[in-house]
PDB file of C-alpha atoms in Angstrom:
ATOM      1  CA  MET A   1      70.474  62.108  90.227  1.00 44.00           C
ATOM      2  CA  THR A   2      66.946  63.359  90.534  1.00 47.00           C
ATOM      3  CA  ASP A   3      66.077  66.425  92.548  1.00 48.00           C
ATOM      4  CA  ASP A   4      62.444  65.423  92.965  1.00 54.00           C
ATOM      5  CA  LEU A   5      63.281  63.892  96.336  1.00 58.00           C
ATOM      6  CA  THR A   6      62.836  67.298  97.939  1.00 62.00           C
ATOM      7  CA  CYS A   7      60.512  67.699 100.893  1.00 61.00           C
ATOM      8  CA  PRO A   8      57.828  70.216  99.818  1.00 58.00           C
ATOM      9  CA  MET A   9      57.522  71.540 103.356  1.00 58.00           C
ATOM     10  CA  CYS A  10      61.099  72.379 104.224  1.00 62.00           C
ATOM     11  CA  ASP A  11      62.608  72.450 100.741  1.00 64.00           C
ATOM     12  CA  SER A  12      65.394  70.126 101.833  1.00 62.00           C
ATOM     13  CA  PRO A  13      66.355  66.823 100.209  1.00 61.00           C
ATOM     14  CA  ALA A  14      63.823  64.315 101.465  1.00 54.00           C
ATOM     15  CA  TYR A  15      66.387  62.019 103.037  1.00 55.00           C
ATOM     16  CA  VAL A  16      67.946  64.924 104.917  1.00 58.00           C
ATOM     17  CA  CYS A  17      64.555  66.260 105.927  1.00 56.00           C
ATOM     18  CA  HIS A  18      63.437  62.845 107.113  1.00 53.00           C
ATOM     19  CA  ALA A  19      66.546  62.341 109.185  1.00 55.00           C
ATOM     20  CA  ALA A  20      66.167  65.769 110.749  1.00 52.00           C
ATOM     21  CA  HIS A  21      62.479  65.429 111.507  1.00 51.00           C
ATOM     22  CA  THR A  22      62.736  61.906 112.854  1.00 53.00           C
ATOM     23  CA  ASP A  23      64.985  63.319 115.538  1.00 53.00           C
ATOM     24  CA  GLY A  24      62.135  65.433 116.906  1.00 51.00           C
ATOM     25  CA  PRO A  25      58.380  65.179 117.516  1.00 51.00           C
ATOM     26  CA  GLY A  26      55.666  65.311 114.840  1.00 48.00           C
ATOM     27  CA  PRO A  27      57.406  67.305 112.053  1.00 47.00           C
ATOM     28  CA  ARG A  28      58.543  64.140 110.272  1.00 48.00           C
ATOM     29  CA  ILE A  29      55.053  64.103 108.734  1.00 48.00           C
ATOM     30  CA  HIS A  30      56.405  66.793 106.415  1.00 49.00           C
ATOM     31  CA  CYS A  31      58.201  64.042 104.561  1.00 52.00           C
ATOM     32  CA  ARG A  32      55.303  61.647 104.240  1.00 48.00           C
ATOM     33  CA  ALA A  33      54.948  62.944 100.686  1.00 46.00           C
ATOM     34  CA  ALA A  34      58.380  61.500 100.072  1.00 46.00           C
ATOM     35  CA  SER A  35      57.599  58.248 101.858  1.00 46.00           C
ATOM     36  CA  GLY A  36      57.285  56.506  98.515  1.00 48.00           C
ATOM     37  CA  HIS A  37      61.048  56.695  98.069  1.00 47.00           C
ATOM     38  CA  ASN A  38      63.396  54.695 100.276  1.00 46.00           C
ATOM     39  CA  PHE A  39      62.110  55.259 103.779  1.00 47.00           C
ATOM     40  CA  PRO A  40      58.693  54.475 105.272  1.00 47.00           C
ATOM     41  CA  VAL A  41      57.361  57.566 106.998  1.00 49.00           C
ATOM     42  CA  PRO A  42      54.602  57.066 109.577  1.00 53.00           C
ATOM     43  CA  THR A  43      51.361  58.544 108.335  1.00 54.00           C
ATOM     44  CA  ASP A  44      50.401  61.023 111.006  1.00 56.00           C
ATOM     45  CA  ASP A  45      46.989  62.387 110.095  1.00 53.00           C
ATOM     46  CA  SER A  46      46.760  64.457 113.260  1.00 53.00           C
ATOM     47  CA  LYS A  47      48.003  67.405 111.223  1.00 53.00           C
ATOM     48  CA  ASP A  48      45.164  67.094 108.730  1.00 50.00           C
ATOM     49  CA  SER A  49      42.381  66.483 111.212  1.00 46.00           C
TER      50      SER A  49
END
């Protein structure tokens, strides 16, 4: 098992973080860094703009 699937924003395993954030508004963008793993995360650039 690799531990590199951790969301850098919330320090939780990316799959857990993604599941948690998908349940609410915008914060799922935290996991877009992990979107290259098993789940496609919508790229929400509103945070960066």
